[in-house]
Every structure is written in C-alpha cells, then in structure tokens.
CSV table of C-alpha atoms in Angstrom, one decimal:
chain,number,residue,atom,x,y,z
A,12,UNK,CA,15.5,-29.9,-3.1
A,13,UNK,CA,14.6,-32.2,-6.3
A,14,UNK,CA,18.5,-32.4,-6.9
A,15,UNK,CA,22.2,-31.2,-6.0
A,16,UNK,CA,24.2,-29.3,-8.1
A,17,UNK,CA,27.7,-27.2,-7.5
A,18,UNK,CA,25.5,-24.2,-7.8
A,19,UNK,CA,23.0,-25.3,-5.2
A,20,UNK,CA,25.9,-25.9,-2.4
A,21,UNK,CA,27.4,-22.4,-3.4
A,22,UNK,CA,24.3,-20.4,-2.6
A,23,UNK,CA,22.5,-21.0,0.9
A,24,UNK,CA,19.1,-21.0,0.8
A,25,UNK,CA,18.8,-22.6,-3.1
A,26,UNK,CA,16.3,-24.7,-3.9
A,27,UNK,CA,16.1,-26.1,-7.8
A,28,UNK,CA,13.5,-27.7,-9.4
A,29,UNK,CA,13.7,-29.7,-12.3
A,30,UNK,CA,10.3,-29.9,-14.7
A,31,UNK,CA,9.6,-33.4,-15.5
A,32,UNK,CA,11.5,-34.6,-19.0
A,33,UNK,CA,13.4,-31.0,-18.9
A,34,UNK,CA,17.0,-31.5,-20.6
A,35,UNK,CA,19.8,-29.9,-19.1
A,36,UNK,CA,21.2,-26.6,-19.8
A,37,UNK,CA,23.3,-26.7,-22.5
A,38,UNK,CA,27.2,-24.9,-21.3
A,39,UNK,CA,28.5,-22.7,-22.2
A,40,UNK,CA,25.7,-20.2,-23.0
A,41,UNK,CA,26.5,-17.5,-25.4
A,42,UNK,CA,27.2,-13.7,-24.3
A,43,UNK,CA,25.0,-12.2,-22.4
A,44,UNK,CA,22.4,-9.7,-23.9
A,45,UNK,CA,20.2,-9.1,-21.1
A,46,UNK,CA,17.0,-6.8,-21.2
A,47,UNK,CA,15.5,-5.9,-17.8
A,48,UNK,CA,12.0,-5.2,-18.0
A,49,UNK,CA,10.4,-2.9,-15.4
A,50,UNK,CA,6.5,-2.5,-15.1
A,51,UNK,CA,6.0,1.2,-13.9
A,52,UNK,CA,2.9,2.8,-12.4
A,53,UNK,CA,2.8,5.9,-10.6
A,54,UNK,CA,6.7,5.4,-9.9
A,55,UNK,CA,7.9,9.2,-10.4
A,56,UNK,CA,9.4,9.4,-7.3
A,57,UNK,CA,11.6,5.9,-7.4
A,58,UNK,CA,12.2,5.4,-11.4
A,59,UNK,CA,14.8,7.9,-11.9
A,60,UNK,CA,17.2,6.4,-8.7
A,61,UNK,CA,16.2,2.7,-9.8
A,62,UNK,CA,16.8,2.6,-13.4
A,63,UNK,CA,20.5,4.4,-12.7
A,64,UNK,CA,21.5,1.4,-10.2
A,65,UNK,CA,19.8,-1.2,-12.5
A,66,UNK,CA,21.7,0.2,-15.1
A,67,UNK,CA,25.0,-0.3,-13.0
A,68,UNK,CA,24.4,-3.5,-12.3
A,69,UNK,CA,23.0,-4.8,-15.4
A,70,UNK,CA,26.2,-3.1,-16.7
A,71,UNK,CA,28.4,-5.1,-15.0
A,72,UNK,CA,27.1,-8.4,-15.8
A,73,UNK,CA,27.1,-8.0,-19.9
A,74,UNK,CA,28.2,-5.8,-22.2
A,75,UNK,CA,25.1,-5.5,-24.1
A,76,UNK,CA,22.0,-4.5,-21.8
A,77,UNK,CA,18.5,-3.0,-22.7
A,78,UNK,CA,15.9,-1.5,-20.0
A,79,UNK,CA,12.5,-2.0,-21.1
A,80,UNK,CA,9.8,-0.1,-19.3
A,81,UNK,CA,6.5,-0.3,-19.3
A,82,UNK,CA,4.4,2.7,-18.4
A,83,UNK,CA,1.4,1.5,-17.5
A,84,UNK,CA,-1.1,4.2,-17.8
A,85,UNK,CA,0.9,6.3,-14.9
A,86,UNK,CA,-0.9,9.6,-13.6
A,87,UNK,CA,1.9,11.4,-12.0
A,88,UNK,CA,5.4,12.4,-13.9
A,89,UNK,CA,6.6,8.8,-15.0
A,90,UNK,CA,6.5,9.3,-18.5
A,91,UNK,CA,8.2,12.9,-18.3
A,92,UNK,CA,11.1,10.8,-16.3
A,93,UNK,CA,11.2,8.0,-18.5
A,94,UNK,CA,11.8,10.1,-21.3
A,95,UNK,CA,14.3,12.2,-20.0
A,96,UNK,CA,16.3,9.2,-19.2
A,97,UNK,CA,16.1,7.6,-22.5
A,98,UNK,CA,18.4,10.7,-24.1
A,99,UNK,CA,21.0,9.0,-21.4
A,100,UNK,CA,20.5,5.2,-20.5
A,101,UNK,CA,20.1,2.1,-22.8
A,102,UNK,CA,16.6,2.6,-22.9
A,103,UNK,CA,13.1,1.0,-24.7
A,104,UNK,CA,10.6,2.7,-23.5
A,105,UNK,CA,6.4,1.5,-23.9
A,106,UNK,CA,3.6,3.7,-22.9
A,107,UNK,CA,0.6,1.7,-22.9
A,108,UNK,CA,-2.6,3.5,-23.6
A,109,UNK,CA,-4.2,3.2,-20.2
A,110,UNK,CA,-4.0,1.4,-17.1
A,111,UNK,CA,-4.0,-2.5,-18.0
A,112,UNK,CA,-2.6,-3.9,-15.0
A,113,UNK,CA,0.5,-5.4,-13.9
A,114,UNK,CA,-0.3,-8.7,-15.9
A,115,UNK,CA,-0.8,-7.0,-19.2
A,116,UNK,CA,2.0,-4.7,-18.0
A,117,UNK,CA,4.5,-7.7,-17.7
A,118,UNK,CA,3.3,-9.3,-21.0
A,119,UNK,CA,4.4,-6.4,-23.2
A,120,UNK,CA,8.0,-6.3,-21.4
A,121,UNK,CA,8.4,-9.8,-22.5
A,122,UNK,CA,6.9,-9.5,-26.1
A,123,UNK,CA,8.7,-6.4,-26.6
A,124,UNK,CA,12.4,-7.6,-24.6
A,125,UNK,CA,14.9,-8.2,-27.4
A,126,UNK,CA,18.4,-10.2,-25.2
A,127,UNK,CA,18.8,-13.8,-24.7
A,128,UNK,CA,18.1,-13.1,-21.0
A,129,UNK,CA,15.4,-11.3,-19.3
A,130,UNK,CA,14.9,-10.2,-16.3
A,131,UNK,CA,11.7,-9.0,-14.3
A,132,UNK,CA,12.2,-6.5,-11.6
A,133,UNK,CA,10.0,-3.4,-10.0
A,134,UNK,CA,10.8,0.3,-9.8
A,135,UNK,CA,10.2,0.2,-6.2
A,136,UNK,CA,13.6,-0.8,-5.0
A,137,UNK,CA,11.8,-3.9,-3.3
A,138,UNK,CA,13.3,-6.5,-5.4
A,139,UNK,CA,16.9,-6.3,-4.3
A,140,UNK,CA,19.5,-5.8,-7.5
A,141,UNK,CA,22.5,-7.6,-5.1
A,142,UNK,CA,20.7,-11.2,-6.2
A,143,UNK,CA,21.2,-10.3,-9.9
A,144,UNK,CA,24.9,-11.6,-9.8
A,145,UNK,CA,23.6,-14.8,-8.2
A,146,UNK,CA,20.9,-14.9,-10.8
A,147,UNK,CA,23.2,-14.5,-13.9
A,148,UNK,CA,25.9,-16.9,-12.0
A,149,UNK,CA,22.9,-19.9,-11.7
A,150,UNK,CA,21.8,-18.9,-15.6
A,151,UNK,CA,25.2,-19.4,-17.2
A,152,UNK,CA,25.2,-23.1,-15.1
A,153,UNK,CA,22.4,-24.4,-16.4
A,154,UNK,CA,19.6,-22.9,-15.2
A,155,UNK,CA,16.6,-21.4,-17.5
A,156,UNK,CA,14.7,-19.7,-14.8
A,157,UNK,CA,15.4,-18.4,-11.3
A,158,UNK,CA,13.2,-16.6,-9.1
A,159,UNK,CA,13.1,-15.2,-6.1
A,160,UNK,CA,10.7,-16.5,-3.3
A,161,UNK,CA,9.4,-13.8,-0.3
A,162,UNK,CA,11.4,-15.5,2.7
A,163,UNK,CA,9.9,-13.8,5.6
A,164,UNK,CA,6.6,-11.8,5.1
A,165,UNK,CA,7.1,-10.8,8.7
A,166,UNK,CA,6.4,-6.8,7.6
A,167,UNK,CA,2.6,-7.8,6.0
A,168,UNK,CA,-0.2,-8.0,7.7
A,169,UNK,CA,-1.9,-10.7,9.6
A,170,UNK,CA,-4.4,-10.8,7.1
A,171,UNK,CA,-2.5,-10.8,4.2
A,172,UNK,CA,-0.1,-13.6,5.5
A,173,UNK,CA,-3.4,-15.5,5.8
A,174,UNK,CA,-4.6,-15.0,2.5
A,175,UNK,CA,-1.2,-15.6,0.8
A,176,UNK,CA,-1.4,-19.3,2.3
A,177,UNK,CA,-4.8,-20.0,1.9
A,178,UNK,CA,-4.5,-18.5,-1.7
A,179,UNK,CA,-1.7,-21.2,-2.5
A,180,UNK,CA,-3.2,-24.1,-0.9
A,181,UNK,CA,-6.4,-23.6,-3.2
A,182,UNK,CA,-4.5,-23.1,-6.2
A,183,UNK,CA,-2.2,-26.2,-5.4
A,184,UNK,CA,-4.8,-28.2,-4.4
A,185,UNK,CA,-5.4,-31.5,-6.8
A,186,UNK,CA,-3.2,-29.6,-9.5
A,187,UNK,CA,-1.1,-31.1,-11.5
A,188,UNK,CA,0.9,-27.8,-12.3
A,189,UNK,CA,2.0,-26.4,-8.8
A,190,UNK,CA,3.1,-22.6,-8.1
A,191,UNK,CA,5.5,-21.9,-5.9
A,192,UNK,CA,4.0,-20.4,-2.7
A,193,UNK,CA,5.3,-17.3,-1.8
A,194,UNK,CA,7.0,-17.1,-5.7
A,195,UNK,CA,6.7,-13.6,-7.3
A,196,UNK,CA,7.4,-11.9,-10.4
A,197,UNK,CA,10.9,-11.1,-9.7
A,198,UNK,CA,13.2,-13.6,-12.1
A,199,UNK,CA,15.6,-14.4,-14.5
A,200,UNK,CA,14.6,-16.5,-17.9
A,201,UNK,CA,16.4,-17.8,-20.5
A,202,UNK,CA,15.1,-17.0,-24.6
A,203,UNK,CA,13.8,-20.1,-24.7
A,204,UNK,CA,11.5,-19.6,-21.6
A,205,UNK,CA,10.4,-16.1,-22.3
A,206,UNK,CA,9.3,-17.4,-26.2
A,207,UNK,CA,7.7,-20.1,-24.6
A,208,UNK,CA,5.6,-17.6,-22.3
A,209,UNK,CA,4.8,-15.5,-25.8
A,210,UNK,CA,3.4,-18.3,-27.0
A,211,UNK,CA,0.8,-18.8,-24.6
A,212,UNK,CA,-2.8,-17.4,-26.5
A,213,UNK,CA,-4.4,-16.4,-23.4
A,214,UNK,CA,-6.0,-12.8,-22.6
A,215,UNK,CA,-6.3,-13.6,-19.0
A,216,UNK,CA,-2.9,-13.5,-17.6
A,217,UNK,CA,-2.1,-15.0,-14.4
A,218,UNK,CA,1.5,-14.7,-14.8
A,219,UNK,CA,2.8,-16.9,-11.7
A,220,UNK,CA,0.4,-19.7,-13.0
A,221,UNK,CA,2.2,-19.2,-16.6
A,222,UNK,CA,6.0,-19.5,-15.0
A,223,UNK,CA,5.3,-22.6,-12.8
A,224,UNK,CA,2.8,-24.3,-16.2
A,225,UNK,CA,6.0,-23.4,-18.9
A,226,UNK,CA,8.3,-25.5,-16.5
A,227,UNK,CA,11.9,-26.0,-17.7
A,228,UNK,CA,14.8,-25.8,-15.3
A,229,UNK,CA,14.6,-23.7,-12.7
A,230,UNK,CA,15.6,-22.7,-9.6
A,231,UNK,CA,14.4,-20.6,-6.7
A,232,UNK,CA,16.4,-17.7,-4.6
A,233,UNK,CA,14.9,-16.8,-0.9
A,234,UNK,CA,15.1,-13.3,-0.3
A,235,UNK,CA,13.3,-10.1,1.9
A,236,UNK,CA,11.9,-7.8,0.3
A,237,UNK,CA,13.1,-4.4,1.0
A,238,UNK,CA,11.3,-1.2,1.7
A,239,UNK,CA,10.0,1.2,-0.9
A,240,UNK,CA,12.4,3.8,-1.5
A,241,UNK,CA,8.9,6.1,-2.0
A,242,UNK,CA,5.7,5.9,-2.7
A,243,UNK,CA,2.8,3.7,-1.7
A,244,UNK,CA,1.9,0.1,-3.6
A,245,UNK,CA,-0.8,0.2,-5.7
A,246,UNK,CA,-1.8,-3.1,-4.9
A,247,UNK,CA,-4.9,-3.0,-2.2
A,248,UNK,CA,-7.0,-5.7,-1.1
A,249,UNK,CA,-9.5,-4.7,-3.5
A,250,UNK,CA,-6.6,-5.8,-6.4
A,251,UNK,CA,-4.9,-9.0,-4.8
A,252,UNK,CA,-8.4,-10.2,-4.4
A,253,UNK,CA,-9.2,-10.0,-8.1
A,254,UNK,CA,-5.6,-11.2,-9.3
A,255,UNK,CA,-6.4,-14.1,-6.6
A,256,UNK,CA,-9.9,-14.5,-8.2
A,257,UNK,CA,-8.2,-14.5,-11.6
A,258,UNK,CA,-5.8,-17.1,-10.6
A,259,UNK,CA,-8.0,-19.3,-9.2
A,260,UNK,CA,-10.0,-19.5,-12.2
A,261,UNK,CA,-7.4,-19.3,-14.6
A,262,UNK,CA,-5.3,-22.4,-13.5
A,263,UNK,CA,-7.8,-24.3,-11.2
A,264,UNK,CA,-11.5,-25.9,-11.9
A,265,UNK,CA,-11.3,-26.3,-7.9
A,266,UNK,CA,-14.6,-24.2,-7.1
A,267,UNK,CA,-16.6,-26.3,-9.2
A,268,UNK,CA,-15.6,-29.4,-7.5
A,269,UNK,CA,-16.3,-27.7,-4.4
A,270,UNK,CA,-19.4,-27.0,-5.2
A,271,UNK,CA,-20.3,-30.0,-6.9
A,272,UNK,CA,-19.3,-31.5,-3.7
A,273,UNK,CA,-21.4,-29.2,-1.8
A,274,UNK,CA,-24.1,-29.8,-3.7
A,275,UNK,CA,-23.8,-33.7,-3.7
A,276,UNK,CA,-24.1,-33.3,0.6
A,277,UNK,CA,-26.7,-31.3,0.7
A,278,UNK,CA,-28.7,-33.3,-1.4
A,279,UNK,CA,-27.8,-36.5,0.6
A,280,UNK,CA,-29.0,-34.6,3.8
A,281,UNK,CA,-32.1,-33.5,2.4
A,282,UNK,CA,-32.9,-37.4,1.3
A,283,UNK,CA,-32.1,-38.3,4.5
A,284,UNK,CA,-34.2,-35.8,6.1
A,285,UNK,CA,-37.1,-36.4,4.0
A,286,UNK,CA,-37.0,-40.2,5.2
A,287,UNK,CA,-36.6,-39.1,8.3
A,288,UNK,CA,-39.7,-37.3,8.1
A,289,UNK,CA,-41.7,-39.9,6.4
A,290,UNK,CA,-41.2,-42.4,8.6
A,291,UNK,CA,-41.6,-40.3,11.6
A,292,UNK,CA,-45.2,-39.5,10.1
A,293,UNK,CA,-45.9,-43.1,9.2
A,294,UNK,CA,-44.8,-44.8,11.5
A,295,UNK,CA,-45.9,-42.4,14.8
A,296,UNK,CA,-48.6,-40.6,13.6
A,297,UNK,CA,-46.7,-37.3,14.6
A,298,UNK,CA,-48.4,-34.1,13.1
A,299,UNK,CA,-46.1,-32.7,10.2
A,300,UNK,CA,-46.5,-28.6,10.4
A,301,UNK,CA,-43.5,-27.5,7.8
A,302,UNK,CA,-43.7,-24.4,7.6
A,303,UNK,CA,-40.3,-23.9,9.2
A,304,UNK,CA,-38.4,-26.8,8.2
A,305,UNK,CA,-40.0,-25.5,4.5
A,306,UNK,CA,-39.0,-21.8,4.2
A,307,UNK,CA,-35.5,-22.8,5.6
A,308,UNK,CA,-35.3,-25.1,3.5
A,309,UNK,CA,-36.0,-23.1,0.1
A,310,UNK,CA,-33.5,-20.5,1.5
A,311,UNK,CA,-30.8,-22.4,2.2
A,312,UNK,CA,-31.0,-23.9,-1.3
A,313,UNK,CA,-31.4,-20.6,-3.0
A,314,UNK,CA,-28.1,-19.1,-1.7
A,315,UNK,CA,-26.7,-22.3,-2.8
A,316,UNK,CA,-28.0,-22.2,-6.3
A,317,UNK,CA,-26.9,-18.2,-6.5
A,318,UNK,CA,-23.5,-18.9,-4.7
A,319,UNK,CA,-23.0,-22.1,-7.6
A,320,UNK,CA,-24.3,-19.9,-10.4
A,321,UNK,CA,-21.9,-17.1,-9.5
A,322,UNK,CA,-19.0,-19.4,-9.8
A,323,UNK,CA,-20.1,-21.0,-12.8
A,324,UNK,CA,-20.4,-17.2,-14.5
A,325,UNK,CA,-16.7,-16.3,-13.3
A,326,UNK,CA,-15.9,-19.4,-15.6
A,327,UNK,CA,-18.4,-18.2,-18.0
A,328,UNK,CA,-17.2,-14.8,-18.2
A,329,UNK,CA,-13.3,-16.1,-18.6
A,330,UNK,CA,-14.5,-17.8,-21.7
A,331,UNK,CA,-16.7,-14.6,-23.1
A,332,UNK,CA,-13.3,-12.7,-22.5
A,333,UNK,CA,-11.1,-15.3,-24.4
A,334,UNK,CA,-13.0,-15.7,-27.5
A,335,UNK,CA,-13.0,-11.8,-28.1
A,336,UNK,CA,-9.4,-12.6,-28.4
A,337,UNK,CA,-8.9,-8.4,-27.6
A,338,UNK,CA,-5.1,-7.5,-27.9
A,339,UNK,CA,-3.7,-7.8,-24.0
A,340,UNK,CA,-2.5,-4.4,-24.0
A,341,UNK,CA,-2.2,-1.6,-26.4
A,342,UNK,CA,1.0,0.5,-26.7
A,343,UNK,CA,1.0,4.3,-26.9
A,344,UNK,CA,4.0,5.2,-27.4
A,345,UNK,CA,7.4,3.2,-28.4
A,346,UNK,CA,10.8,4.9,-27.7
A,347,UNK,CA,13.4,2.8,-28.9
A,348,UNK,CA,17.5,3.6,-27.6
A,349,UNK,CA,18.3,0.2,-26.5
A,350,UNK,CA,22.1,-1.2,-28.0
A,351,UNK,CA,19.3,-4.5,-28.4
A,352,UNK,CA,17.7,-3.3,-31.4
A,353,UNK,CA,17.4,-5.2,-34.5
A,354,UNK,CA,15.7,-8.4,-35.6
A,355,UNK,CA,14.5,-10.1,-32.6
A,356,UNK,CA,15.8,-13.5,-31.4
C-alpha cells in the first residue's frame, strides 16, 4: 500500500495507489449520476436477471442512474431482451453493427455513458454487484477509480494461471506504466477519468493498459469471481492469446529488445565460433569439412530472421491499422430511455 487513508482501514483487503503528481479528490463530490455500462454478447440467458439486480442496486446508491448496453454483434435473443427491457428500466441501449470485440465493446459504453460516474460490469453475474456500495463509498472519499482485482483464480486452469502471470510479468517488465496483475475490467471511474480515456486517439484498444497509462487516484478491491449464472464465456484461448498479443504490442516494445538481444548473442557466438575455427585450422592443421556446422548454421539463422521479422510486422501492422484511423466500432441501433439524457458532461 502506497498510502493510508480512513477508507483503506475500513475495507480489508484495500490497496490504493496514488499516480505520481495526482491531486487529491476534491470532497464533497456532487450527486451521484451513475451510468453502468454492460458489454453483452450472446448473454440471452443472463441479461434479463442481471440488468433487474443492477438496476436495484444502482438504484439504491443514486437517484439518477442510466444502464448502458452494448450489444455487441449477439447471435442469440440479446437484442429482443434488451429491448423489451428498455419499455421498463432506465435504459440506453447500443447495437453495434457486428462483432467488434469486447475492447471496442467497452469503448462505446464509455463514449456513449452520460453520469459523472461510470461503472463497468458484465452480464454474466461474475462481477459481484455487493462491492458496488464499497465502490461508491471509496468514490465519494476521494478516489477517481477503483477496481476490482481477481483474488483467487483457484477455479482456472493450470494453464491459464500460467499464462495470466507470465502475461503480466512481460507487460511490466522495464515499463514505466505498470498494470495491475490480475486487474480486470470491472471498476468504478470518476468524469474526469472516463473523458480522459475518450481522449485517447488509438484504434487498438488494450483497455487494462489504458486504465493503469490514464493514472489518477485509484484504488484496488480484491474480490472472487462468481460463477456464470448461464451460459459459456466467449473468451477461448484462441481470444486471450490475441488480446495478450495486442497488449503486448500495444503498451510494450519488449519483443524487440528481446530480439535485439537475441540477435546481439547469437552473433557474438558465431564470431567466436568462427575464431574458433580459424585458429583450430591454422594453428593444427585440422581438416575443416563444414558441411554440418554450415547447413545448421543457415537454419538456425533463418528461423531467427523469420521469428524477428514476424515481430517486427505485428508492430508494423499496429501502425498500418492506426493511420486508417477506422471508427473503433460502428453503432446499429441507439435506443435511448435513460433519466441521463441531455447534453453530455
């Protein structure tokens, strides 16, 4: 813990961070106005149940509350359920025109959330609503951001638990802007945080990278995750290992230095073999064949060479997408019945 605070001895488990320079929340903060945005895909079976109880809660914390969702590109009933429930709850509801992912998904909540608070929650039930109190209780002392960090990961796979840490070791690794391991999308953010993230020009989204890089004054809730109420996750290893891919060279120029390191020993190793060799010849006389220590040689620095020039591309390719500068998402459909509506803050 960077510092103490009342709020940090009230809630177990609390640990704030304070970005370097950041002033302090300013007290008291005005009413609360929140809008809840919640990414959907393929959430039929859970949206209905969720939105109700978010509803609730978000009801009881401020008079004024909005629930944005975003459909993103859903194949089952989502949208027939989303718009059923806008005749009855505070509802803006965003159909995007396809399946943009959860990044792009996220991004339109927050361009399209209209309170002075917004919070970032999925249908799935896994997020638990009970830290929202806590939440809004460590936003009206000070705080501009508060997340929740996965506090056992017990229920994942072997695999996946190994990935997770190797995944935030790389990205933390000789970087000046450090993510929270084990830090998701579930928080709470103040205006000034959320039109600091709209800010941001880039099409690639790495949205974790984006919280830790805005800073401000934050702090961090542990929590487990709970089971989905339905449903399977549509994240696969296929899709974590492209949003890792995409994180890693969004936020990090680690490869390259890798490989630059890489190729800066093997190139000291093959001067020093070659010397080897030279003196070996010169000096004993001993018959120099090659062909072995040649074709292993030129192979082992191909797949080098390949292996370096596939990284580079990634890099490449990040720039080719950027300087399109193609929208991040395209909305469908815009049904507005939130209490929020109006000019935007």
């Amino acid at each position: 813990m960077t510092e103490s605070t009342s709020s940090a001895d009230a809630a177990p488990g609390l640990h704030a961070e304070f970005a370097p320079g950041a002033p302090a929340g300013q007290l008291p903060r005005e009413p609360l106005r929140l809008s809840c945005v919640v990414p959907a895909h393929n959430e039929e079976q859970n949206l209905e149940g969720f939105l109700r109880a978010l509803a609730q809660t978000a009801g009881a914390l401020a008079q004024e509350f909005e629930l944005v969702v975003v459909n993103d590109g859903s194949r089952d009933g989502t949208h027939a359920v989303a718009m059923r429930l806008a005749q009855e709850l505070p509802l803006r509801y965003l159909a995007l025109s396809r399946n943009f992912g959860k990044e792009a998904s996220l991004s339109a909540g927050i361009d399209h959330a209209r309170g002075n608070a917004v919070v970032l929650i999925d249908a799935d039930f896994q997020h638990p609503l009970a830290l929202l109190p806590e939440m809004h209780a460590l936003w009206q002392s000070g705080y501009d951001m508060v997340y929740g960090v996965i506090a056992d990961r017990g229920a994942e796979s072997g695999a996946k638990r190994l990935g997770a840490g190797v995944f935030y070791r790389l990205m933390n690794a000789g970087n000046q802007v450090k993510i929270p391991p084990n830090a998701g999308d579930f928080r709470w953010m103040d205006r000034k945080v959320v039109d600091a993230l709209k800010a941001l020009p880039e099409r690639n989204r790495f949205m974790k990278g984006l919280y830790a890089w805005v800073g401000f004054k934050t702090a961090a809730l542990p929590f487990v995750p709970l089971d989905r109420a339905a449903g399977t996750s549509s994240f696969n290893l296929r899709s974590l290992s492209s949003l890792a891919l995409s994180g890693l060279t969004s936020f990090t120029t680690l490869p390259l230095r890798v490989w630059s390191m890489v190729g800066g020993c093997i190139s000291l190793a093959a001067l020093t073999y070659g010397l080897w060799v030279a003196v070996d010849t010169l000096v004993f006389g001993n018959p120099l064949d090659g062909w072995p220590t040649l074709a292993v040689s030129i192979m082992l620095f191909s797949g080098v060479q390949l292996m370096s020039i596939g990284i580079l591309g990634e890099y490449v390719g990040r720039i080719y997408e950027e300087v399109k500068r193609r929208p991040i998402y395209v909305v469908a459909r815009d049904e507005d019945r939130s209490p929020l509506g109006g000019p935007r803050p």
